[in-house]
């Protein structure tokens, strides 16, 4: 069974540009989560999809971040415009509906210059 | 607001030692707790998941315990090996859903 995959693995952009991160969850997992770890801090929750619906987006830092999951399969997280403080590692995780164990992807390292 | 603390922040031990990593959380109303390891530049690998109704879980040389009333979990690693070197993270969930993570404990096992 393929694990959670994320693309790209690393992205370097300039302040003010737009970046889109992609997450492909494990096949059949209806729950999809985004987290991020900014420099020197703990991993923090961003949002949670159940299928294509946003179940909880309480962790989204501001309206420069937009997450979508059209069709309830893969998800994208767009940052527009990117700021320096957005630099960090963005993780995606998935789990079965009603499942307790979350499986994480390798993360996308975002560097905003 | 749930806060998760992991102590120590870093730990260095010689190969073969048994060791304990600690995780404490402020709100005891949790749904479950999950331990992960993270290797440098890699994602999180799930190690053990403990439901709120459970007291411990074991997998190979790893044993995780949970004491909800005191807001603590420990990860016990027996007979440590250099390959155990990684950052260990605990994550607490109040409901099925989002996790609150600690900062992690970075473990180095010296040959």
JSON list of C-alpha atoms in Angstrom, two decimals:
[
{"chain": "A", "resi": 1, "resn": "UNK", "atom": "CA", "xyz": [0.00, 0.00, 0.00]},
{"chain": "A", "resi": 2, "resn": "UNK", "atom": "CA", "xyz": [1.45, 3.35, -1.04]},
{"chain": "A", "resi": 3, "resn": "UNK", "atom": "CA", "xyz": [1.85, 5.88, 1.73]},
{"chain": "A", "resi": 4, "resn": "UNK", "atom": "CA", "xyz": [0.95, 9.55, 1.82]},
{"chain": "A", "resi": 5, "resn": "UNK", "atom": "CA", "xyz": [2.84, 11.44, -0.86]},
{"chain": "A", "resi": 6, "resn": "UNK", "atom": "CA", "xyz": [3.57, 15.13, -1.09]},
{"chain": "A", "resi": 7, "resn": "UNK", "atom": "CA", "xyz": [4.81, 17.30, -3.91]},
{"chain": "A", "resi": 8, "resn": "UNK", "atom": "CA", "xyz": [7.14, 19.07, -4.21]},
{"chain": "A", "resi": 9, "resn": "UNK", "atom": "CA", "xyz": [9.61, 17.89, -1.61]},
{"chain": "A", "resi": 10, "resn": "UNK", "atom": "CA", "xyz": [11.20, 21.31, -1.51]},
{"chain": "A", "resi": 11, "resn": "UNK", "atom": "CA", "xyz": [10.16, 24.71, -2.84]},
{"chain": "A", "resi": 12, "resn": "UNK", "atom": "CA", "xyz": [12.11, 27.94, -2.78]},
{"chain": "A", "resi": 13, "resn": "UNK", "atom": "CA", "xyz": [10.20, 31.08, -3.72]},
{"chain": "A", "resi": 14, "resn": "UNK", "atom": "CA", "xyz": [10.48, 34.81, -3.22]},
{"chain": "A", "resi": 15, "resn": "UNK", "atom": "CA", "xyz": [8.30, 36.83, -0.95]},
{"chain": "A", "resi": 16, "resn": "UNK", "atom": "CA", "xyz": [5.08, 37.80, -2.70]},
{"chain": "A", "resi": 17, "resn": "UNK", "atom": "CA", "xyz": [5.02, 34.80, -5.00]},
{"chain": "A", "resi": 18, "resn": "UNK", "atom": "CA", "xyz": [2.46, 32.02, -4.99]},
{"chain": "A", "resi": 19, "resn": "UNK", "atom": "CA", "xyz": [3.13, 28.39, -4.16]},
{"chain": "A", "resi": 20, "resn": "UNK", "atom": "CA", "xyz": [0.85, 25.38, -4.32]},
{"chain": "A", "resi": 21, "resn": "UNK", "atom": "CA", "xyz": [1.58, 22.25, -2.33]},
{"chain": "A", "resi": 22, "resn": "UNK", "atom": "CA", "xyz": [-0.04, 18.95, -3.13]},
{"chain": "A", "resi": 23, "resn": "UNK", "atom": "CA", "xyz": [-0.89, 15.97, -0.96]},
{"chain": "A", "resi": 24, "resn": "UNK", "atom": "CA", "xyz": [-2.06, 12.56, -2.11]},
{"chain": "A", "resi": 25, "resn": "UNK", "atom": "CA", "xyz": [-3.47, 10.61, 0.84]},
{"chain": "A", "resi": 26, "resn": "UNK", "atom": "CA", "xyz": [-3.48, 6.86, 1.19]},
{"chain": "A", "resi": 27, "resn": "UNK", "atom": "CA", "xyz": [-6.14, 5.45, -1.12]},
{"chain": "A", "resi": 28, "resn": "UNK", "atom": "CA", "xyz": [-9.47, 5.12, 0.66]},
{"chain": "A", "resi": 29, "resn": "UNK", "atom": "CA", "xyz": [-8.62, 7.54, 3.47]},
{"chain": "A", "resi": 30, "resn": "UNK", "atom": "CA", "xyz": [-11.42, 10.05, 3.82]},
{"chain": "A", "resi": 31, "resn": "UNK", "atom": "CA", "xyz": [-9.67, 12.12, 6.50]},
{"chain": "A", "resi": 32, "resn": "UNK", "atom": "CA", "xyz": [-6.91, 14.42, 5.31]},
{"chain": "A", "resi": 33, "resn": "UNK", "atom": "CA", "xyz": [-4.97, 16.81, 7.53]},
{"chain": "A", "resi": 34, "resn": "UNK", "atom": "CA", "xyz": [-2.49, 19.59, 6.92]},
{"chain": "A", "resi": 35, "resn": "UNK", "atom": "CA", "xyz": [0.10, 20.52, 9.53]},
{"chain": "A", "resi": 36, "resn": "UNK", "atom": "CA", "xyz": [3.19, 22.69, 9.45]},
{"chain": "A", "resi": 37, "resn": "UNK", "atom": "CA", "xyz": [6.37, 23.16, 11.42]},
{"chain": "A", "resi": 38, "resn": "UNK", "atom": "CA", "xyz": [7.95, 26.57, 11.28]},
{"chain": "A", "resi": 39, "resn": "UNK", "atom": "CA", "xyz": [11.52, 27.09, 12.42]},
{"chain": "A", "resi": 40, "resn": "UNK", "atom": "CA", "xyz": [12.10, 26.26, 16.07]},
{"chain": "A", "resi": 41, "resn": "UNK", "atom": "CA", "xyz": [8.49, 25.48, 16.85]},
{"chain": "A", "resi": 42, "resn": "UNK", "atom": "CA", "xyz": [6.34, 22.42, 17.24]},
{"chain": "A", "resi": 43, "resn": "UNK", "atom": "CA", "xyz": [4.23, 20.87, 14.49]},
{"chain": "A", "resi": 44, "resn": "UNK", "atom": "CA", "xyz": [0.91, 22.70, 14.37]},
{"chain": "A", "resi": 45, "resn": "UNK", "atom": "CA", "xyz": [-2.43, 21.73, 12.94]},
{"chain": "A", "resi": 46, "resn": "UNK", "atom": "CA", "xyz": [-3.75, 23.73, 9.99]},
{"chain": "A", "resi": 47, "resn": "UNK", "atom": "CA", "xyz": [-6.92, 22.02, 8.84]},
{"chain": "A", "resi": 48, "resn": "UNK", "atom": "CA", "xyz": [-8.87, 18.81, 8.44]},
{"chain": "A", "resi": 49, "resn": "UNK", "atom": "CA", "xyz": [-10.88, 17.55, 5.49]},
{"chain": "A", "resi": 50, "resn": "UNK", "atom": "CA", "xyz": [-13.46, 14.81, 5.61]},
{"chain": "A", "resi": 51, "resn": "UNK", "atom": "CA", "xyz": [-13.75, 13.79, 2.00]},
{"chain": "A", "resi": 52, "resn": "UNK", "atom": "CA", "xyz": [-14.12, 17.10, 0.18]},
{"chain": "A", "resi": 53, "resn": "UNK", "atom": "CA", "xyz": [-15.51, 19.06, 3.12]},
{"chain": "A", "resi": 54, "resn": "UNK", "atom": "CA", "xyz": [-13.53, 21.19, 5.53]},
{"chain": "A", "resi": 55, "resn": "UNK", "atom": "CA", "xyz": [-14.21, 19.71, 8.95]},
{"chain": "A", "resi": 56, "resn": "UNK", "atom": "CA", "xyz": [-11.96, 22.02, 10.93]},
{"chain": "A", "resi": 57, "resn": "UNK", "atom": "CA", "xyz": [-9.90, 24.90, 9.62]},
{"chain": "A", "resi": 58, "resn": "UNK", "atom": "CA", "xyz": [-9.19, 26.52, 12.97]},
{"chain": "A", "resi": 59, "resn": "UNK", "atom": "CA", "xyz": [-5.44, 26.31, 12.48]},
{"chain": "A", "resi": 60, "resn": "UNK", "atom": "CA", "xyz": [-5.23, 28.22, 9.21]},
{"chain": "A", "resi": 61, "resn": "UNK", "atom": "CA", "xyz": [-3.08, 31.27, 10.01]},
{"chain": "A", "resi": 62, "resn": "UNK", "atom": "CA", "xyz": [-4.72, 33.80, 7.70]},
{"chain": "A", "resi": 63, "resn": "UNK", "atom": "CA", "xyz": [-6.52, 34.26, 4.41]},
{"chain": "A", "resi": 64, "resn": "UNK", "atom": "CA", "xyz": [-3.32, 33.96, 2.41]},
{"chain": "A", "resi": 65, "resn": "UNK", "atom": "CA", "xyz": [-3.71, 30.19, 2.81]},
{"chain": "A", "resi": 66, "resn": "UNK", "atom": "CA", "xyz": [-6.28, 28.30, 0.76]},
{"chain": "A", "resi": 67, "resn": "UNK", "atom": "CA", "xyz": [-6.81, 24.57, 0.95]},
{"chain": "A", "resi": 68, "resn": "UNK", "atom": "CA", "xyz": [-8.91, 22.53, -1.41]},
{"chain": "A", "resi": 69, "resn": "UNK", "atom": "CA", "xyz": [-9.82, 18.92, -1.84]},
{"chain": "A", "resi": 70, "resn": "UNK", "atom": "CA", "xyz": [-11.99, 18.71, -4.90]},
{"chain": "A", "resi": 71, "resn": "UNK", "atom": "CA", "xyz": [-13.42, 15.25, -5.41]},
{"chain": "A", "resi": 72, "resn": "UNK", "atom": "CA", "xyz": [-12.28, 14.13, -2.01]},
{"chain": "A", "resi": 73, "resn": "UNK", "atom": "CA", "xyz": [-9.02, 12.64, -3.23]},
{"chain": "A", "resi": 74, "resn": "UNK", "atom": "CA", "xyz": [-5.84, 14.72, -3.33]},
{"chain": "A", "resi": 75, "resn": "UNK", "atom": "CA", "xyz": [-5.58, 18.10, -1.66]},
{"chain": "A", "resi": 76, "resn": "UNK", "atom": "CA", "xyz": [-3.76, 21.31, -2.46]},
{"chain": "A", "resi": 77, "resn": "UNK", "atom": "CA", "xyz": [-2.59, 24.06, -0.15]},
{"chain": "A", "resi": 78, "resn": "UNK", "atom": "CA", "xyz": [-1.97, 27.39, -1.82]},
{"chain": "A", "resi": 79, "resn": "UNK", "atom": "CA", "xyz": [-0.08, 30.24, -0.22]},
{"chain": "A", "resi": 80, "resn": "UNK", "atom": "CA", "xyz": [-0.68, 33.57, -1.93]},
{"chain": "A", "resi": 81, "resn": "UNK", "atom": "CA", "xyz": [1.20, 35.83, -1.50]},
{"chain": "A", "resi": 82, "resn": "UNK", "atom": "CA", "xyz": [3.93, 34.05, 0.43]},
{"chain": "A", "resi": 83, "resn": "UNK", "atom": "CA", "xyz": [5.62, 35.83, 3.32]},
{"chain": "A", "resi": 84, "resn": "UNK", "atom": "CA", "xyz": [8.95, 35.12, 5.01]},
{"chain": "A", "resi": 85, "resn": "UNK", "atom": "CA", "xyz": [7.25, 33.67, 8.09]},
{"chain": "A", "resi": 86, "resn": "UNK", "atom": "CA", "xyz": [5.57, 31.01, 5.96]},
{"chain": "A", "resi": 87, "resn": "UNK", "atom": "CA", "xyz": [8.89, 29.18, 5.65]},
{"chain": "A", "resi": 88, "resn": "UNK", "atom": "CA", "xyz": [8.82, 25.75, 7.23]},
{"chain": "A", "resi": 89, "resn": "UNK", "atom": "CA", "xyz": [7.86, 22.17, 6.58]},
{"chain": "A", "resi": 90, "resn": "UNK", "atom": "CA", "xyz": [4.29, 21.42, 5.58]},
{"chain": "A", "resi": 91, "resn": "UNK", "atom": "CA", "xyz": [3.05, 17.94, 6.42]},
{"chain": "A", "resi": 92, "resn": "UNK", "atom": "CA", "xyz": [0.01, 16.13, 5.20]},
{"chain": "A", "resi": 93, "resn": "UNK", "atom": "CA", "xyz": [-1.58, 13.17, 7.00]},
{"chain": "A", "resi": 94, "resn": "UNK", "atom": "CA", "xyz": [-4.50, 10.89, 6.30]},
{"chain": "A", "resi": 95, "resn": "UNK", "atom": "CA", "xyz": [-6.61, 8.33, 8.10]},
{"chain": "A", "resi": 96, "resn": "UNK", "atom": "CA", "xyz": [-9.67, 6.19, 7.56]},
{"chain": "A", "resi": 97, "resn": "UNK", "atom": "CA", "xyz": [-13.06, 7.65, 8.40]},
{"chain": "A", "resi": 98, "resn": "UNK", "atom": "CA", "xyz": [-13.42, 6.81, 12.06]},
{"chain": "A", "resi": 99, "resn": "UNK", "atom": "CA", "xyz": [-9.81, 5.68, 12.10]},
{"chain": "A", "resi": 100, "resn": "UNK", "atom": "CA", "xyz": [-7.56, 6.77, 14.87]},
{"chain": "A", "resi": 101, "resn": "UNK", "atom": "CA", "xyz": [-4.07, 6.39, 13.48]},
{"chain": "A", "resi": 102, "resn": "UNK", "atom": "CA", "xyz": [-2.81, 9.19, 11.27]},
{"chain": "A", "resi": 103, "resn": "UNK", "atom": "CA", "xyz": [-0.24, 8.44, 8.59]},
{"chain": "A", "resi": 104, "resn": "UNK", "atom": "CA", "xyz": [2.06, 11.26, 7.61]},
{"chain": "A", "resi": 105, "resn": "UNK", "atom": "CA", "xyz": [3.71, 12.16, 4.37]},
{"chain": "A", "resi": 106, "resn": "UNK", "atom": "CA", "xyz": [7.38, 13.18, 4.05]},
{"chain": "A", "resi": 107, "resn": "UNK", "atom": "CA", "xyz": [6.54, 16.87, 4.06]},
{"chain": "A", "resi": 108, "resn": "UNK", "atom": "CA", "xyz": [7.24, 19.79, 1.75]},
{"chain": "A", "resi": 109, "resn": "UNK", "atom": "CA", "xyz": [9.98, 22.14, 2.85]},
{"chain": "A", "resi": 110, "resn": "UNK", "atom": "CA", "xyz": [9.01, 25.68, 1.86]},
{"chain": "A", "resi": 111, "resn": "UNK", "atom": "CA", "xyz": [11.61, 28.43, 1.87]},
{"chain": "A", "resi": 112, "resn": "UNK", "atom": "CA", "xyz": [10.46, 31.99, 1.27]},
{"chain": "A", "resi": 113, "resn": "UNK", "atom": "CA", "xyz": [13.30, 34.42, 0.50]},
{"chain": "B", "resi": 1, "resn": "UNK", "atom": "CA", "xyz": [-6.04, 24.97, 25.19]},
{"chain": "B", "resi": 2, "resn": "UNK", "atom": "CA", "xyz": [-4.06, 21.72, 25.14]},
{"chain": "B", "resi": 3, "resn": "UNK", "atom": "CA", "xyz": [-0.31, 22.02, 25.61]},
{"chain": "B", "resi": 4, "resn": "UNK", "atom": "CA", "xyz": [2.09, 19.15, 25.14]},
{"chain": "B", "resi": 5, "resn": "UNK", "atom": "CA", "xyz": [5.57, 19.10, 26.64]},
{"chain": "B", "resi": 6, "resn": "UNK", "atom": "CA", "xyz": [8.32, 16.60, 26.00]},
{"chain": "B", "resi": 7, "resn": "UNK", "atom": "CA", "xyz": [11.25, 16.11, 28.31]},
{"chain": "B", "resi": 8, "resn": "UNK", "atom": "CA", "xyz": [14.15, 15.92, 27.79]},
{"chain": "B", "resi": 9, "resn": "UNK", "atom": "CA", "xyz": [14.60, 17.96, 24.62]},
{"chain": "B", "resi": 10, "resn": "UNK", "atom": "CA", "xyz": [17.69, 15.93, 23.78]},
{"chain": "B", "resi": 11, "resn": "UNK", "atom": "CA", "xyz": [19.18, 12.70, 25.06]},
{"chain": "B", "resi": 12, "resn": "UNK", "atom": "CA", "xyz": [22.42, 10.91, 24.29]},
{"chain": "B", "resi": 13, "resn": "UNK", "atom": "CA", "xyz": [23.01, 7.36, 25.50]},
{"chain": "B", "resi": 14, "resn": "UNK", "atom": "CA", "xyz": [25.42, 4.52, 24.77]},
{"chain": "B", "resi": 15, "resn": "UNK", "atom": "CA", "xyz": [24.17, 1.58, 22.80]},
{"chain": "B", "resi": 16, "resn": "UNK", "atom": "CA", "xyz": [22.36, -1.06, 24.83]},
{"chain": "B", "resi": 17, "resn": "UNK", "atom": "CA", "xyz": [20.85, 1.23, 27.42]},
{"chain": "B", "resi": 18, "resn": "UNK", "atom": "CA", "xyz": [17.18, 1.22, 28.29]},
{"chain": "B", "resi": 19, "resn": "UNK", "atom": "CA", "xyz": [15.66, 4.67, 28.21]},
{"chain": "B", "resi": 20, "resn": "UNK", "atom": "CA", "xyz": [12.46, 6.58, 28.85]},
{"chain": "B", "resi": 21, "resn": "UNK", "atom": "CA", "xyz": [11.07, 9.55, 26.98]},
{"chain": "B", "resi": 22, "resn": "UNK", "atom": "CA", "xyz": [8.40, 11.66, 28.62]},
{"chain": "B", "resi": 23, "resn": "UNK", "atom": "CA", "xyz": [5.35, 13.44, 27.29]},
{"chain": "B", "resi": 24, "resn": "UNK", "atom": "CA", "xyz": [3.00, 15.51, 29.43]},
{"chain": "B", "resi": 25, "resn": "UNK", "atom": "CA", "xyz": [-0.23, 17.22, 28.45]},
{"chain": "B", "resi": 26, "resn": "UNK", "atom": "CA", "xyz": [-2.34, 19.80, 30.23]},
{"chain": "B", "resi": 27, "resn": "UNK", "atom": "CA", "xyz": [-5.86, 18.64, 29.37]},
{"chain": "B", "resi": 28, "resn": "UNK", "atom": "CA", "xyz": [-6.59, 15.06, 30.42]},
{"chain": "B", "resi": 29, "resn": "UNK", "atom": "CA", "xyz": [-9.73, 14.86, 28.26]},
{"chain": "B", "resi": 30, "resn": "UNK", "atom": "CA", "xyz": [-8.01, 13.14, 25.38]},
{"chain": "B", "resi": 31, "resn": "UNK", "atom": "CA", "xyz": [-9.24, 10.70, 22.80]},
{"chain": "B", "resi": 32, "resn": "UNK", "atom": "CA", "xyz": [-5.90, 9.08, 22.08]},
{"chain": "B", "resi": 33, "resn": "UNK", "atom": "CA", "xyz": [-2.16, 9.67, 22.02]},
{"chain": "B", "resi": 34, "resn": "UNK", "atom": "CA", "xyz": [0.25, 8.68, 19.27]},
{"chain": "B", "resi": 35, "resn": "UNK", "atom": "CA", "xyz": [4.04, 8.41, 19.35]},
{"chain": "B", "resi": 36, "resn": "UNK", "atom": "CA", "xyz": [6.05, 9.08, 16.19]},
{"chain": "B", "resi": 37, "resn": "UNK", "atom": "CA", "xyz": [9.67, 9.09, 15.18]},
{"chain": "B", "resi": 38, "resn": "UNK", "atom": "CA", "xyz": [11.12, 11.48, 12.66]},
{"chain": "B", "resi": 39, "resn": "UNK", "atom": "CA", "xyz": [14.44, 10.97, 10.95]},
{"chain": "B", "resi": 40, "resn": "UNK", "atom": "CA", "xyz": [16.28, 14.03, 9.63]},
{"chain": "B", "resi": 41, "resn": "UNK", "atom": "CA", "xyz": [14.63, 15.36, 6.48]},
{"chain": "B", "resi": 42, "resn": "UNK", "atom": "CA", "xyz": [11.96, 12.69, 6.58]},
{"chain": "B", "resi": 43, "resn": "UNK", "atom": "CA", "xyz": [8.30, 12.47, 7.49]},
{"chain": "B", "resi": 44, "resn": "UNK", "atom": "CA", "xyz": [6.76, 11.09, 10.66]},
{"chain": "B", "resi": 45, "resn": "UNK", "atom": "CA", "xyz": [6.65, 7.36, 11.21]},
{"chain": "B", "resi": 46, "resn": "UNK", "atom": "CA", "xyz": [3.94, 6.11, 13.54]},
{"chain": "B", "resi": 47, "resn": "UNK", "atom": "CA", "xyz": [5.28, 4.00, 16.40]},
{"chain": "B", "resi": 48, "resn": "UNK", "atom": "CA", "xyz": [2.43, 3.40, 18.83]},
{"chain": "B", "resi": 49, "resn": "UNK", "atom": "CA", "xyz": [-1.14, 4.57, 19.28]},
{"chain": "B", "resi": 50, "resn": "UNK", "atom": "CA", "xyz": [-2.77, 4.46, 22.71]},
{"chain": "B", "resi": 51, "resn": "UNK", "atom": "CA", "xyz": [-6.49, 4.94, 23.07]},
{"chain": "B", "resi": 52, "resn": "UNK", "atom": "CA", "xyz": [-7.76, 6.87, 26.09]},
{"chain": "B", "resi": 53, "resn": "UNK", "atom": "CA", "xyz": [-9.14, 3.66, 27.59]},
{"chain": "B", "resi": 54, "resn": "UNK", "atom": "CA", "xyz": [-5.78, 1.88, 27.37]},
{"chain": "B", "resi": 55, "resn": "UNK", "atom": "CA", "xyz": [-2.87, 1.98, 29.78]},
{"chain": "B", "resi": 56, "resn": "UNK", "atom": "CA", "xyz": [-0.09, 0.79, 27.49]},
{"chain": "B", "resi": 57, "resn": "UNK", "atom": "CA", "xyz": [0.87, -0.49, 24.09]},
{"chain": "B", "resi": 58, "resn": "UNK", "atom": "CA", "xyz": [3.90, -2.52, 23.06]},
{"chain": "B", "resi": 59, "resn": "UNK", "atom": "CA", "xyz": [5.66, -3.05, 19.78]},
{"chain": "B", "resi": 60, "resn": "UNK", "atom": "CA", "xyz": [8.94, -4.90, 19.77]},
{"chain": "B", "resi": 61, "resn": "UNK", "atom": "CA", "xyz": [11.42, -3.03, 21.96]},
{"chain": "B", "resi": 62, "resn": "UNK", "atom": "CA", "xyz": [9.01, -0.12, 22.41]},
{"chain": "B", "resi": 63, "resn": "UNK", "atom": "CA", "xyz": [6.47, 0.26, 25.17]},
{"chain": "B", "resi": 64, "resn": "UNK", "atom": "CA", "xyz": [4.25, 3.29, 25.59]},
{"chain": "B", "resi": 65, "resn": "UNK", "atom": "CA", "xyz": [2.20, 3.96, 28.69]},
{"chain": "B", "resi": 66, "resn": "UNK", "atom": "CA", "xyz": [-0.60, 6.40, 29.31]},
{"chain": "B", "resi": 67, "resn": "UNK", "atom": "CA", "xyz": [-1.81, 7.92, 32.58]},
{"chain": "B", "resi": 68, "resn": "UNK", "atom": "CA", "xyz": [-4.64, 10.22, 31.63]},
{"chain": "B", "resi": 69, "resn": "UNK", "atom": "CA", "xyz": [-5.39, 11.43, 35.12]},
{"chain": "B", "resi": 70, "resn": "UNK", "atom": "CA", "xyz": [-1.89, 12.78, 35.57]},
{"chain": "B", "resi": 71, "resn": "UNK", "atom": "CA", "xyz": [-1.56, 13.91, 31.95]},
{"chain": "B", "resi": 72, "resn": "UNK", "atom": "CA", "xyz": [1.47, 11.79, 31.18]},
{"chain": "B", "resi": 73, "resn": "UNK", "atom": "CA", "xyz": [2.74, 9.29, 28.68]},
{"chain": "B", "resi": 74, "resn": "UNK", "atom": "CA", "xyz": [6.11, 7.60, 28.53]},
{"chain": "B", "resi": 75, "resn": "UNK", "atom": "CA", "xyz": [7.88, 5.84, 25.70]},
{"chain": "B", "resi": 76, "resn": "UNK", "atom": "CA", "xyz": [10.23, 3.14, 26.91]},
{"chain": "B", "resi": 77, "resn": "UNK", "atom": "CA", "xyz": [12.92, 1.90, 24.53]},
{"chain": "B", "resi": 78, "resn": "UNK", "atom": "CA", "xyz": [14.69, -1.28, 25.54]},
{"chain": "B", "resi": 79, "resn": "UNK", "atom": "CA", "xyz": [18.23, -2.16, 24.55]},
{"chain": "B", "resi": 80, "resn": "UNK", "atom": "CA", "xyz": [18.73, 0.96, 22.45]},
{"chain": "B", "resi": 81, "resn": "UNK", "atom": "CA", "xyz": [20.55, 0.74, 19.11]},
{"chain": "B", "resi": 82, "resn": "UNK", "atom": "CA", "xyz": [22.23, 3.38, 16.93]},
{"chain": "B", "resi": 83, "resn": "UNK", "atom": "CA", "xyz": [19.33, 2.97, 14.47]},
{"chain": "B", "resi": 84, "resn": "UNK", "atom": "CA", "xyz": [17.00, 4.31, 17.15]},
{"chain": "B", "resi": 85, "resn": "UNK", "atom": "CA", "xyz": [18.62, 7.73, 16.79]},
{"chain": "B", "resi": 86, "resn": "UNK", "atom": "CA", "xyz": [15.87, 10.11, 15.68]},
{"chain": "B", "resi": 87, "resn": "UNK", "atom": "CA", "xyz": [13.48, 12.72, 17.02]},
{"chain": "B", "resi": 88, "resn": "UNK", "atom": "CA", "xyz": [10.55, 11.25, 18.93]},
{"chain": "B", "resi": 89, "resn": "UNK", "atom": "CA", "xyz": [7.28, 13.14, 18.97]},
{"chain": "B", "resi": 90, "resn": "UNK", "atom": "CA", "xyz": [4.11, 12.61, 20.90]},
{"chain": "B", "resi": 91, "resn": "UNK", "atom": "CA", "xyz": [0.76, 13.88, 19.63]},
{"chain": "B", "resi": 92, "resn": "UNK", "atom": "CA", "xyz": [-2.43, 14.17, 21.63]},
{"chain": "B", "resi": 93, "resn": "UNK", "atom": "CA", "xyz": [-5.96, 14.25, 20.22]},
{"chain": "B", "resi": 94, "resn": "UNK", "atom": "CA", "xyz": [-8.98, 15.56, 22.14]},
{"chain": "B", "resi": 95, "resn": "UNK", "atom": "CA", "xyz": [-11.31, 14.12, 19.53]},
{"chain": "B", "resi": 96, "resn": "UNK", "atom": "CA", "xyz": [-10.83, 12.01, 16.42]},
{"chain": "B", "resi": 97, "resn": "UNK", "atom": "CA", "xyz": [-9.12, 14.64, 14.35]},
{"chain": "B", "resi": 98, "resn": "UNK", "atom": "CA", "xyz": [-6.46, 17.21, 14.83]},
{"chain": "B", "resi": 99, "resn": "UNK", "atom": "CA", "xyz": [-3.34, 16.47, 16.83]},
{"chain": "B", "resi": 100, "resn": "UNK", "atom": "CA", "xyz": [-1.45, 18.68, 19.24]},
{"chain": "B", "resi": 101, "resn": "UNK", "atom": "CA", "xyz": [2.25, 17.91, 19.13]},
{"chain": "B", "resi": 102, "resn": "UNK", "atom": "CA", "xyz": [5.08, 18.31, 21.58]},
{"chain": "B", "resi": 103, "resn": "UNK", "atom": "CA", "xyz": [8.43, 19.74, 20.51]},
{"chain": "B", "resi": 104, "resn": "UNK", "atom": "CA", "xyz": [10.00, 16.29, 20.46]},
{"chain": "B", "resi": 105, "resn": "UNK", "atom": "CA", "xyz": [12.98, 14.59, 22.07]},
{"chain": "B", "resi": 106, "resn": "UNK", "atom": "CA", "xyz": [16.06, 14.16, 19.92]},
{"chain": "B", "resi": 107, "resn": "UNK", "atom": "CA", "xyz": [17.70, 10.85, 20.76]},
{"chain": "B", "resi": 108, "resn": "UNK", "atom": "CA", "xyz": [21.27, 9.92, 19.89]},
{"chain": "B", "resi": 109, "resn": "UNK", "atom": "CA", "xyz": [22.42, 6.37, 20.56]},
{"chain": "B", "resi": 110, "resn": "UNK", "atom": "CA", "xyz": [26.19, 6.05, 20.38]},
{"chain": "B", "resi": 111, "resn": "UNK", "atom": "CA", "xyz": [27.79, 2.82, 19.18]}
]
